[in-house]
XYZ file of C-alpha atoms in Angstrom:
667
model
C 146.282 -6.740 -101.364
C 147.575 -7.025 -97.859
C 144.529 -8.927 -96.847
C 144.958 -11.447 -99.483
C 146.218 -14.862 -98.928
C 150.103 -15.286 -99.119
C 149.916 -17.071 -102.600
C 148.258 -13.962 -104.011
C 150.911 -11.846 -102.951
C 153.785 -13.290 -104.620
C 154.649 -10.275 -106.564
C 154.597 -7.828 -103.627
C 155.695 -9.957 -100.662
C 158.387 -8.378 -98.452
C 157.897 -5.172 -100.435
C 157.150 -1.656 -99.123
C 153.671 -0.219 -100.130
C 155.454 2.144 -102.514
C 157.391 -0.795 -104.085
C 154.244 -2.950 -104.378
C 152.316 -0.096 -106.236
C 155.151 0.270 -108.601
C 155.294 -3.438 -109.276
C 151.535 -3.692 -109.799
C 151.616 -0.729 -112.117
C 154.738 -2.301 -114.063
C 152.737 -5.696 -114.648
C 149.310 -4.019 -115.242
C 148.019 -3.430 -118.767
C 145.031 -1.324 -119.515
C 143.614 -1.293 -123.192
C 140.599 0.651 -124.409
C 138.766 -1.437 -126.910
C 138.510 0.372 -130.182
C 134.894 2.027 -130.825
C 133.713 0.789 -127.561
C 133.475 2.095 -123.991
C 134.952 -1.313 -122.665
C 138.226 -1.117 -120.690
C 140.254 -4.342 -120.781
C 142.696 -5.097 -117.741
C 145.340 -7.815 -117.834
C 148.034 -8.679 -115.291
C 151.327 -10.575 -115.626
C 152.325 -12.501 -112.594
C 154.546 -15.637 -111.758
C 151.316 -17.178 -110.531
C 148.131 -17.284 -112.482
C 146.091 -17.358 -109.121
C 147.923 -14.228 -107.962
C 147.252 -12.557 -111.263
C 143.400 -13.320 -110.880
C 143.532 -11.999 -107.205
C 145.080 -8.777 -108.212
C 142.645 -8.146 -110.888
C 139.671 -8.896 -108.611
C 140.962 -6.528 -105.999
C 141.521 -3.660 -108.661
C 137.999 -4.031 -110.103
C 136.406 -4.161 -106.733
C 138.337 -1.112 -105.516
C 137.459 0.817 -108.632
C 133.797 -0.141 -108.394
C 133.773 1.123 -104.785
C 135.518 4.242 -105.743
C 133.083 5.005 -108.544
C 130.167 4.425 -106.279
C 131.529 6.693 -103.528
C 132.865 9.500 -105.486
C 130.799 9.751 -108.603
C 127.204 9.795 -107.441
C 125.479 13.162 -107.826
C 128.724 15.343 -106.725
C 130.965 15.190 -109.434
C 129.345 17.805 -111.666
C 128.922 20.433 -108.766
C 132.359 19.933 -107.496
C 133.940 20.321 -111.039
C 131.999 23.487 -111.585
C 133.204 24.906 -108.477
C 136.751 23.942 -109.127
C 136.781 25.134 -112.673
C 135.380 28.544 -111.594
C 138.298 28.985 -109.158
C 140.569 27.921 -111.846
C 139.380 30.670 -114.185
C 140.096 33.220 -111.426
C 143.467 31.806 -110.555
C 144.378 31.663 -114.261
C 143.276 35.305 -114.931
C 145.343 36.467 -111.922
C 148.361 34.488 -113.097
C 147.962 35.982 -116.705
C 147.849 39.490 -115.126
C 150.936 38.938 -112.954
C 152.925 37.459 -115.970
C 152.096 40.558 -118.021
C 153.336 42.627 -114.980
C 156.503 40.710 -114.773
C 157.278 41.212 -118.434
C 156.670 44.945 -118.328
C 158.903 45.223 -115.330
C 161.730 43.446 -117.022
C 161.267 45.519 -120.184
C 161.486 48.702 -118.159
C 164.478 47.642 -116.171
C 166.085 45.867 -119.287
C 166.789 42.866 -117.064
C 165.990 39.385 -118.347
C 167.336 37.614 -115.179
C 168.824 38.749 -111.963
C 170.693 37.490 -108.873
C 168.271 37.686 -105.775
C 170.484 36.246 -103.274
C 170.963 39.651 -101.683
C 167.216 40.117 -101.278
C 166.268 36.622 -100.332
C 168.514 37.112 -97.103
C 166.682 40.336 -95.897
C 164.432 39.651 -93.036
C 161.466 41.118 -94.785
C 161.889 39.126 -97.810
C 162.096 35.956 -95.632
C 158.875 37.029 -94.026
C 157.269 37.522 -97.448
C 158.246 33.909 -98.506
C 156.909 32.596 -95.188
C 153.762 34.352 -95.570
C 153.549 33.346 -99.319
C 153.638 29.660 -98.403
C 151.123 30.095 -95.683
C 148.861 32.024 -97.981
C 149.176 29.299 -100.455
C 148.089 26.666 -97.951
C 145.271 28.731 -96.618
C 143.786 29.353 -100.095
C 143.970 25.687 -100.939
C 142.171 24.845 -97.576
C 139.475 27.635 -98.305
C 138.952 26.316 -101.861
C 138.362 22.770 -100.472
C 136.086 23.812 -97.834
C 134.141 26.186 -100.141
C 133.681 23.375 -102.572
C 132.206 21.070 -99.599
C 130.050 24.056 -98.530
C 128.422 24.358 -101.926
C 127.608 20.801 -102.196
C 126.540 20.335 -98.855
C 124.141 23.401 -99.044
C 122.592 21.819 -102.236
C 122.035 18.602 -100.653
C 120.355 20.210 -97.593
C 118.000 22.083 -99.888
C 117.166 18.885 -101.609
C 116.606 16.849 -98.486
C 119.538 14.424 -99.000
C 122.133 13.236 -96.394
C 125.187 15.770 -97.124
C 127.788 13.145 -95.661
C 128.503 11.328 -99.139
C 129.073 14.719 -100.667
C 131.533 15.691 -98.084
C 133.235 12.484 -98.420
C 133.768 13.160 -102.201
C 135.876 16.180 -101.555
C 137.531 15.295 -98.093
C 136.625 12.102 -96.505
C 138.592 12.929 -93.364
C 136.925 16.075 -92.576
C 133.531 14.155 -93.243
C 134.245 11.723 -90.526
C 135.755 14.261 -88.309
C 132.573 16.595 -88.715
C 130.127 13.472 -88.286
C 131.878 12.428 -85.151
C 131.729 15.847 -83.799
C 128.005 16.139 -84.410
C 127.326 12.855 -82.879
C 129.575 13.206 -80.029
C 131.773 10.272 -81.139
C 135.410 10.464 -80.740
C 137.627 10.078 -83.959
C 139.640 7.388 -82.389
C 136.292 5.358 -81.692
C 135.219 5.864 -85.308
C 138.547 4.338 -86.502
C 138.181 1.658 -84.157
C 134.593 0.678 -85.506
C 136.208 0.957 -89.064
C 139.022 -1.421 -88.136
C 136.538 -3.717 -86.587
C 134.551 -3.846 -89.696
C 137.609 -4.720 -91.803
C 138.455 -7.748 -89.314
C 134.781 -8.939 -89.575
C 135.231 -9.007 -93.302
C 138.594 -10.882 -93.134
C 137.301 -13.444 -90.543
C 134.164 -14.258 -92.677
C 136.453 -14.993 -95.601
C 138.857 -17.175 -93.497
C 135.660 -18.988 -92.120
C 134.447 -19.692 -95.596
C 137.836 -21.139 -96.545
C 138.224 -23.330 -93.398
C 134.635 -24.490 -93.610
C 135.508 -26.364 -96.940
C 137.998 -28.502 -95.004
C 136.928 -28.703 -91.387
C 133.557 -29.461 -89.452
C 131.632 -26.893 -87.282
C 133.152 -28.410 -84.268
C 136.714 -27.818 -85.148
C 138.429 -25.402 -82.706
C 139.460 -22.638 -85.507
C 135.879 -22.816 -86.732
C 134.520 -22.197 -83.348
C 136.965 -19.365 -82.377
C 136.179 -17.690 -85.737
C 132.550 -17.975 -84.963
C 132.864 -16.648 -81.552
C 134.940 -13.545 -82.873
C 132.589 -12.807 -85.693
C 129.688 -13.047 -83.217
C 131.426 -10.567 -80.850
C 132.381 -8.136 -83.424
C 128.658 -8.092 -84.830
C 127.315 -7.615 -81.256
C 129.708 -4.608 -80.623
C 128.700 -3.047 -83.953
C 125.054 -3.451 -83.481
C 125.251 -1.849 -79.905
C 127.440 1.060 -81.348
C 124.901 1.472 -84.106
C 122.141 1.619 -81.625
C 123.728 4.241 -79.678
C 124.475 6.331 -82.589
C 120.828 6.011 -83.919
C 119.719 6.952 -80.527
C 121.708 10.156 -80.709
C 120.581 10.691 -84.178
C 117.025 10.001 -83.208
C 117.237 12.821 -80.589
C 117.902 15.111 -83.406
C 115.871 14.842 -86.613
C 117.626 14.093 -89.989
C 117.118 17.586 -91.125
C 118.460 19.106 -88.028
C 121.399 16.699 -88.412
C 122.140 17.888 -91.882
C 121.859 21.600 -90.593
C 124.424 20.873 -87.919
C 126.908 19.422 -90.485
C 126.037 22.379 -92.880
C 126.720 24.888 -90.000
C 129.991 23.265 -89.118
C 131.046 23.417 -92.707
C 130.183 27.035 -92.939
C 131.713 27.824 -89.717
C 134.981 26.199 -90.888
C 134.480 28.007 -94.214
C 134.302 31.320 -92.486
C 137.394 30.396 -90.418
C 139.481 29.658 -93.529
C 138.248 32.796 -95.235
C 139.369 34.951 -92.146
C 142.719 33.390 -91.942
C 143.220 33.775 -95.650
C 142.295 37.402 -95.419
C 144.596 38.017 -92.260
C 147.360 36.388 -94.194
C 146.541 38.370 -97.415
C 146.470 41.528 -95.605
C 149.854 40.952 -93.822
C 151.314 39.684 -96.946
C 150.344 42.940 -98.819
C 151.892 45.096 -96.051
C 155.144 43.221 -96.158
C 155.149 43.364 -99.944
C 154.988 47.159 -99.888
C 157.692 47.190 -97.361
C 159.787 45.171 -99.741
C 158.971 47.203 -102.814
C 159.849 50.409 -101.135
C 163.191 48.908 -99.849
C 164.533 48.029 -103.254
C 162.514 49.703 -105.950
C 161.783 47.951 -109.305
C 164.045 45.002 -108.591
C 162.165 44.094 -105.537
C 158.765 44.463 -107.346
C 160.217 42.268 -109.994
C 161.219 39.724 -107.269
C 157.851 39.890 -105.618
C 155.892 39.732 -108.927
C 158.014 36.474 -109.771
C 157.137 35.125 -106.394
C 153.595 35.830 -106.975
C 153.730 34.115 -110.447
C 155.198 31.080 -108.813
C 152.452 31.106 -106.165
C 149.768 31.202 -108.646
C 151.280 28.586 -110.714
C 151.175 26.235 -107.568
C 147.530 27.112 -106.880
C 146.693 26.511 -110.556
C 148.544 23.193 -110.466
C 146.628 22.398 -107.277
C 143.398 23.076 -108.884
C 144.154 21.135 -112.270
C 145.002 18.066 -109.875
C 141.626 18.367 -108.198
C 139.879 18.683 -111.366
C 141.576 15.743 -112.885
C 140.686 13.702 -109.907
C 136.988 14.343 -110.824
C 135.972 11.662 -113.381
C 132.956 12.594 -115.483
C 131.234 10.964 -118.344
C 131.108 12.185 -121.865
C 127.594 13.366 -121.510
C 128.104 15.222 -118.065
C 125.998 12.527 -116.371
C 126.333 10.066 -113.580
C 129.174 7.532 -114.467
C 127.919 4.065 -114.813
C 130.381 1.260 -114.456
C 129.571 -2.596 -114.758
C 131.719 -5.641 -114.949
C 131.094 -7.495 -118.143
C 133.676 -10.418 -117.563
C 135.402 -11.977 -114.621
C 139.181 -12.346 -114.589
C 140.497 -15.669 -116.016
C 143.719 -16.993 -115.091
C 145.869 -18.106 -118.234
C 148.031 -21.080 -117.562
C 150.225 -20.666 -120.623
C 153.436 -18.742 -120.154
C 153.456 -14.863 -121.223
C 157.043 -14.390 -121.507
C 159.500 -15.668 -122.572
C 157.715 -17.229 -125.608
C 160.342 -19.706 -126.917
C 158.586 -20.403 -130.354
C 158.108 -16.619 -130.982
C 161.784 -15.977 -129.883
C 163.072 -18.930 -132.018
C 161.044 -17.695 -135.010
C 162.423 -14.036 -134.746
C 165.876 -15.225 -134.138
C 165.560 -17.344 -137.483
C 164.140 -14.472 -139.376
C 166.861 -12.089 -138.216
C 169.696 -14.488 -139.152
C 168.013 -15.027 -142.598
C 167.693 -11.258 -142.935
C 171.229 -10.775 -141.999
C 172.465 -13.506 -144.292
C 170.447 -12.012 -147.153
C 171.613 -8.590 -146.445
C 175.272 -9.812 -146.346
C 175.153 -11.839 -149.723
C 173.604 -8.762 -151.238
C 176.187 -6.490 -149.744
C 179.035 -8.819 -151.068
C 177.312 -9.240 -154.544
C 177.434 -5.248 -154.690
C 181.068 -5.038 -153.926
C 182.203 -7.578 -156.546
C 180.209 -6.923 -159.556
C 181.946 -9.822 -161.670
C 180.734 -13.093 -162.644
C 181.203 -15.827 -160.050
C 181.529 -18.662 -162.619
C 181.066 -19.884 -166.115
C 177.570 -20.945 -165.181
C 176.965 -17.853 -163.653
C 177.739 -16.085 -167.076
C 175.592 -18.314 -169.031
C 172.732 -17.992 -166.714
C 172.617 -14.281 -166.316
C 173.500 -13.478 -170.034
C 171.194 -16.367 -171.239
C 173.962 -16.954 -173.945
C 175.936 -20.008 -174.696
C 179.638 -20.120 -174.141
C 181.438 -21.105 -177.393
C 184.851 -21.284 -176.128
C 187.118 -20.580 -173.101
C 190.294 -18.988 -173.907
C 193.247 -19.170 -171.383
C 195.657 -16.438 -170.779
C 198.119 -16.254 -173.679
C 201.827 -15.498 -173.260
C 203.256 -13.109 -175.842
C 205.097 -14.351 -178.900
C 206.139 -11.831 -181.618
C 205.217 -8.364 -181.694
C 203.410 -8.165 -185.094
C 202.556 -10.320 -187.959
C 201.874 -13.898 -188.199
C 204.425 -14.685 -185.363
C 202.110 -12.934 -183.073
C 199.210 -15.311 -183.561
C 198.810 -18.345 -181.495
C 197.366 -20.580 -184.067
C 200.060 -19.827 -186.517
C 202.777 -20.231 -184.023
C 201.875 -23.249 -182.122
C 198.498 -24.831 -183.491
C 199.018 -28.061 -181.579
C 199.272 -26.387 -178.123
C 196.654 -26.912 -175.493
C 195.642 -23.244 -175.462
C 195.057 -23.287 -179.278
C 192.353 -26.024 -178.872
C 189.953 -23.241 -177.565
C 189.973 -21.618 -181.118
C 189.439 -24.982 -182.921
C 186.450 -25.310 -180.463
C 185.222 -22.043 -181.433
C 185.559 -22.756 -185.052
C 183.958 -26.225 -184.718
C 180.841 -24.618 -182.940
C 180.459 -21.954 -185.669
C 180.832 -24.589 -188.430
C 178.472 -26.819 -186.976
C 175.780 -24.158 -186.441
C 172.717 -25.119 -188.728
C 172.897 -21.524 -190.336
C 176.267 -22.327 -191.906
C 177.529 -18.662 -191.306
C 180.026 -17.187 -193.607
C 180.130 -13.579 -192.406
C 181.029 -13.765 -188.885
C 181.475 -10.446 -186.624
C 183.523 -10.419 -183.524
C 183.146 -7.721 -180.936
C 183.359 -7.150 -177.025
C 181.472 -4.915 -174.444
C 184.546 -2.769 -173.695
C 188.012 -2.196 -175.239
C 190.908 -4.264 -174.405
C 188.904 -7.508 -174.006
C 190.953 -9.342 -176.540
C 188.368 -9.192 -179.671
C 191.283 -8.682 -182.095
C 193.124 -11.764 -180.603
C 189.921 -13.849 -180.903
C 189.141 -12.599 -184.413
C 192.800 -13.059 -185.651
C 193.045 -16.538 -184.200
C 189.606 -17.563 -185.471
C 190.411 -16.333 -188.999
C 193.674 -18.201 -188.892
C 191.856 -21.498 -187.695
C 189.516 -21.085 -190.462
C 192.289 -20.735 -192.933
C 193.975 -23.805 -191.564
C 190.746 -25.726 -192.214
C 191.051 -25.158 -195.897
C 188.672 -22.278 -195.885
C 189.833 -19.194 -197.964
C 189.267 -16.492 -195.497
C 189.175 -12.714 -195.410
C 189.884 -10.820 -192.180
C 188.355 -7.250 -192.214
C 189.343 -4.655 -189.723
C 185.945 -2.961 -189.226
C 187.209 -0.961 -186.277
C 187.724 2.505 -187.765
C 188.313 4.316 -184.446
C 190.978 2.069 -183.087
C 192.064 -0.599 -185.516
C 193.681 -3.672 -183.490
C 194.016 -6.070 -186.288
C 195.888 -3.345 -188.473
C 198.425 -2.600 -185.652
C 198.768 -6.344 -185.346
C 199.986 -6.931 -188.875
C 201.760 -3.414 -188.859
C 199.630 -2.200 -191.832
C 199.050 1.414 -190.526
C 200.589 2.981 -193.563
C 198.704 0.781 -196.019
C 195.374 2.070 -197.727
C 192.607 0.278 -196.323
C 188.705 -0.181 -195.496
C 188.077 3.584 -194.895
C 189.496 4.549 -198.377
C 187.590 1.768 -200.039
C 184.210 2.923 -198.593
C 184.550 6.230 -200.651
C 185.548 4.617 -203.858
C 183.230 5.109 -206.743
C 183.578 1.666 -208.161
C 184.143 -0.877 -205.098
C 184.304 -3.981 -207.196
C 186.980 -2.673 -209.631
C 189.341 -1.450 -206.948
C 188.790 -3.734 -203.981
C 191.638 -6.078 -204.913
C 194.208 -3.418 -204.661
C 193.303 -2.966 -200.949
C 193.747 -6.622 -200.108
C 196.940 -7.309 -198.308
C 198.645 -10.908 -197.749
C 198.833 -11.965 -194.202
C 201.557 -14.262 -194.601
C 199.470 -17.232 -193.518
C 198.117 -19.541 -196.367
C 194.322 -18.947 -197.360
C 194.192 -15.871 -195.126
C 193.996 -12.311 -196.544
C 193.728 -9.094 -194.743
C 191.631 -5.832 -195.452
C 193.156 -3.214 -193.047
C 191.189 -0.244 -191.650
C 193.050 2.390 -193.478
C 193.305 6.051 -192.598
C 191.136 6.969 -189.602
C 188.222 8.945 -191.004
C 186.389 11.945 -189.310
C 183.108 10.200 -188.967
C 183.367 6.383 -189.061
C 179.666 5.881 -188.460
C 179.036 7.660 -191.725
C 181.256 5.400 -193.671
C 179.833 2.242 -192.209
C 176.165 3.369 -192.930
C 176.826 3.840 -196.580
C 175.943 1.560 -199.507
C 179.669 0.843 -200.174
C 180.001 -1.445 -197.138
C 177.332 -3.878 -198.447
C 179.107 -3.834 -201.964
C 182.382 -4.850 -200.145
C 180.683 -7.677 -198.387
C 178.982 -8.847 -201.803
C 182.379 -8.895 -203.516
C 184.021 -10.877 -200.606
C 181.371 -13.499 -200.548
C 181.983 -14.315 -204.156
C 185.897 -14.533 -203.712
C 186.260 -16.055 -200.127
C 184.598 -18.969 -198.111
C 184.662 -17.083 -194.786
C 184.790 -13.452 -193.844
C 185.563 -12.399 -190.262
C 184.710 -8.753 -189.135
C 186.783 -7.397 -186.374
C 184.134 -4.978 -185.087
C 184.299 -1.919 -182.543
C 183.302 -2.535 -178.767
C 179.570 -2.452 -178.242
C 179.460 0.037 -175.377
C 181.917 2.465 -177.130
C 179.795 3.710 -179.848
C 176.913 2.342 -182.157
C 179.463 1.326 -184.965
C 179.000 -2.156 -184.075
C 175.476 -2.076 -185.139
C 176.471 -0.522 -188.496
C 179.430 -3.020 -188.925
C 177.608 -6.188 -187.929
C 173.994 -5.372 -189.696
C 175.207 -7.542 -192.677
C 176.967 -10.168 -191.010
C 175.263 -13.651 -190.160
C 175.816 -13.288 -186.579
C 178.170 -12.095 -183.997
C 180.526 -13.493 -181.390
C 180.941 -11.366 -178.159
C 184.268 -11.678 -176.331
C 183.915 -11.469 -172.507
C 186.897 -10.965 -170.162
C 185.569 -11.883 -166.695
C 188.616 -10.613 -164.701
C 187.953 -7.177 -166.196
C 184.477 -6.971 -167.311
C 181.527 -6.235 -164.768
C 178.410 -7.856 -165.016
C 176.678 -4.626 -165.561
C 178.579 -3.839 -168.631
C 178.331 -7.399 -170.251
C 174.561 -7.396 -169.577
C 174.174 -3.824 -170.966
C 176.263 -4.943 -174.242
C 173.829 -7.833 -174.903
C 170.815 -5.719 -174.146
C 172.097 -3.141 -176.708
C 172.893 -5.923 -179.298
C 169.349 -7.220 -178.712
C 168.075 -3.673 -179.530
C 170.178 -3.671 -182.656
C 168.403 -7.038 -183.703
C 171.898 -8.690 -183.900
C 172.068 -12.412 -183.920
C 174.507 -13.422 -181.191
C 176.044 -16.868 -181.681
C 177.488 -16.988 -178.237
C 180.405 -15.873 -175.930
C 183.972 -16.369 -175.949
C 185.458 -16.293 -172.421
C 189.029 -14.723 -172.924
C 191.950 -14.487 -170.609
C 190.884 -17.279 -168.046
C 193.498 -18.229 -165.586
C 194.298 -21.879 -166.126
C 194.399 -22.361 -162.334
C 190.691 -21.073 -161.952
C 187.964 -23.619 -161.951
C 184.944 -23.696 -163.916
C 182.818 -22.983 -160.807
C 184.458 -19.896 -159.447
C 187.216 -17.345 -160.177
C 190.004 -16.531 -157.772
C 191.397 -13.420 -159.133
C 194.226 -12.117 -156.832
C 194.865 -8.597 -158.434
C 192.638 -5.664 -158.988
C 192.365 -3.813 -162.325
C 191.635 -0.398 -163.397
C 191.760 1.328 -166.848
C 191.061 4.757 -168.246
C 190.382 4.079 -171.810
C 190.106 7.099 -174.239
C 188.961 5.091 -177.379
C 190.374 6.594 -180.530
C 193.631 7.882 -179.082
C 196.505 7.001 -181.252
C 198.886 6.735 -178.282
C 196.580 3.783 -176.806
C 196.490 1.340 -179.659
C 195.817 -2.068 -178.561
C 198.922 -4.392 -178.268
C 198.136 -7.970 -178.935
C 199.792 -10.663 -176.911
C 199.500 -14.196 -177.677
C 200.507 -17.499 -176.093
C 203.659 -19.533 -176.662
C 204.407 -23.195 -175.678
C 203.101 -24.542 -172.338
C 205.869 -24.617 -169.628
C 207.777 -27.603 -168.655
C 205.883 -28.129 -165.275
C 202.668 -27.848 -167.106
C 202.504 -30.358 -170.044
C 199.864 -29.684 -172.605
C 196.586 -31.585 -172.209
C 195.126 -33.668 -174.566
C 192.891 -32.022 -177.158
C 189.312 -31.482 -176.191
C 186.732 -32.674 -178.625
C 184.972 -29.887 -180.309
C 181.563 -29.127 -178.701
C 178.693 -29.062 -181.003
C 177.141 -25.733 -181.050
C 173.557 -25.346 -180.415
C 171.222 -23.575 -182.803
C 171.789 -19.950 -182.906
C 169.386 -17.740 -180.841
C 168.639 -13.950 -180.570
C 169.250 -12.407 -177.264
C 165.920 -11.292 -175.710
């Protein structure tokens, strides 16, 4: 890359060789195409021309490397290196087993060897250990060269390429020694060849812009001619020396030199090994088992280093999968992409938009999980798929019991009373003209008794002779409202033998014109059994012959299945919902349960809505929590109804009753 033009060195300019290599590696991508033997290279650079130049240089260097090092020699070198690795591996295993045995005998896992390391004998052993390792490495390399060179001589081939495959420097030195050429002269020739290549490339570039008479063109031509003449004269001298000795004799000389150096390396290694063994015995005798452990550990470390060296050599030999010569070909020239690779603004913007949307959706989902209440009246209708018949505001308390506790009786002209007239109008305008109307809620304390008592009062005020039945036998809210707990009622009537003859004795006056009451009576052991009996239908048949409207105050839907038994004979049911208290999960579960009971739901009554809240959203400023043990005498529902509007909040004009849509069953 240093010989490339300055424009092609934009990524490595003013960098050291090590930093330049790291930069090229960081920007280079190598991909092996799936199910093929094709390797795809790509390079990222600030200049497309520089990227193309880098890839051209890498491909050319790789092809040259493969041509030089992987022709006929790879297999032989690999076999020799693997054989040596097997020997070292076996020796390493033996020494490791010996070290484990010594540690077991002395019962020492680790020990401090500072005292031993400072001894002169131990220092000499360490020095010899390092020298022996280097000698073995040298001997291994020369042994590999000697084997390959000997095979090349037998086959009549030039051994120099084989020597270059293992140690190019040794090959050049040996060749120079045989030919009588100094190594410095060989390096000068190599430098001159590189300069000729650069001059020719520069001449080709300048020729596109200048004529043949230009001074730079003439100077380059002169330098190229001089360099070629020198190389030709040098080659003639070398060829003359080679011709004096036949090619086979030249190969023999190279082989003899290799064998001679191999013998020298073996003798050097043997001397070092002998001296090392002698010092080893001295150290062992000096310090017994601990010294032997130390030396064994040193031997293991030395063998590990030798093993690692062999592995590096083996990994440097590139073989094909079929153990044949490696064939490499370029199937596509590098092409410079003119588009920006990074940063990709469109992709970044799209990812940022997707991330923002994901965070927004997650935040909305998290907030929705935290507040499981309905957000608005429209939200209630949309999620429950049920019409809202009336919206009842929060009622202020009047009397504790009796008619004085009912808003429609105390102040029928107040603005808050209009909601019950709207509910009455919605039911009366229903095409089914319901007479038996059940009122329930999803949970206790939602205000079903308040709604049922005010609905019955509004029907009576409309001239309808009305009967209000407390069918909640577990926690009778209507009975408590009128203080009729000591009176016989609905539970005793359901066990009478002749209902028609005795029912009138159970009816109680309410104190409101055209409104009678049937209290719950004594609490039975099993309310569901009474409500499922035939007496219930007889009571309702008698009531339809005596009254225009019958209102059933039923148990909550989610408390027990009593609501299915109490409302099965009714024309339909009105479900009371208190948004500030009821969660969406409970309301939707109550509507699903009513659908399973095949109960006809006329609609919803929203109870306890703050007058300051809008129709679009609720602003509840307080939390709620309740633990309701349904059926406990000490937790009977206390009904509180509303008084006159305050002075700073005059009553609004009465709203026109909304015409109810035809009834529908909840799906």
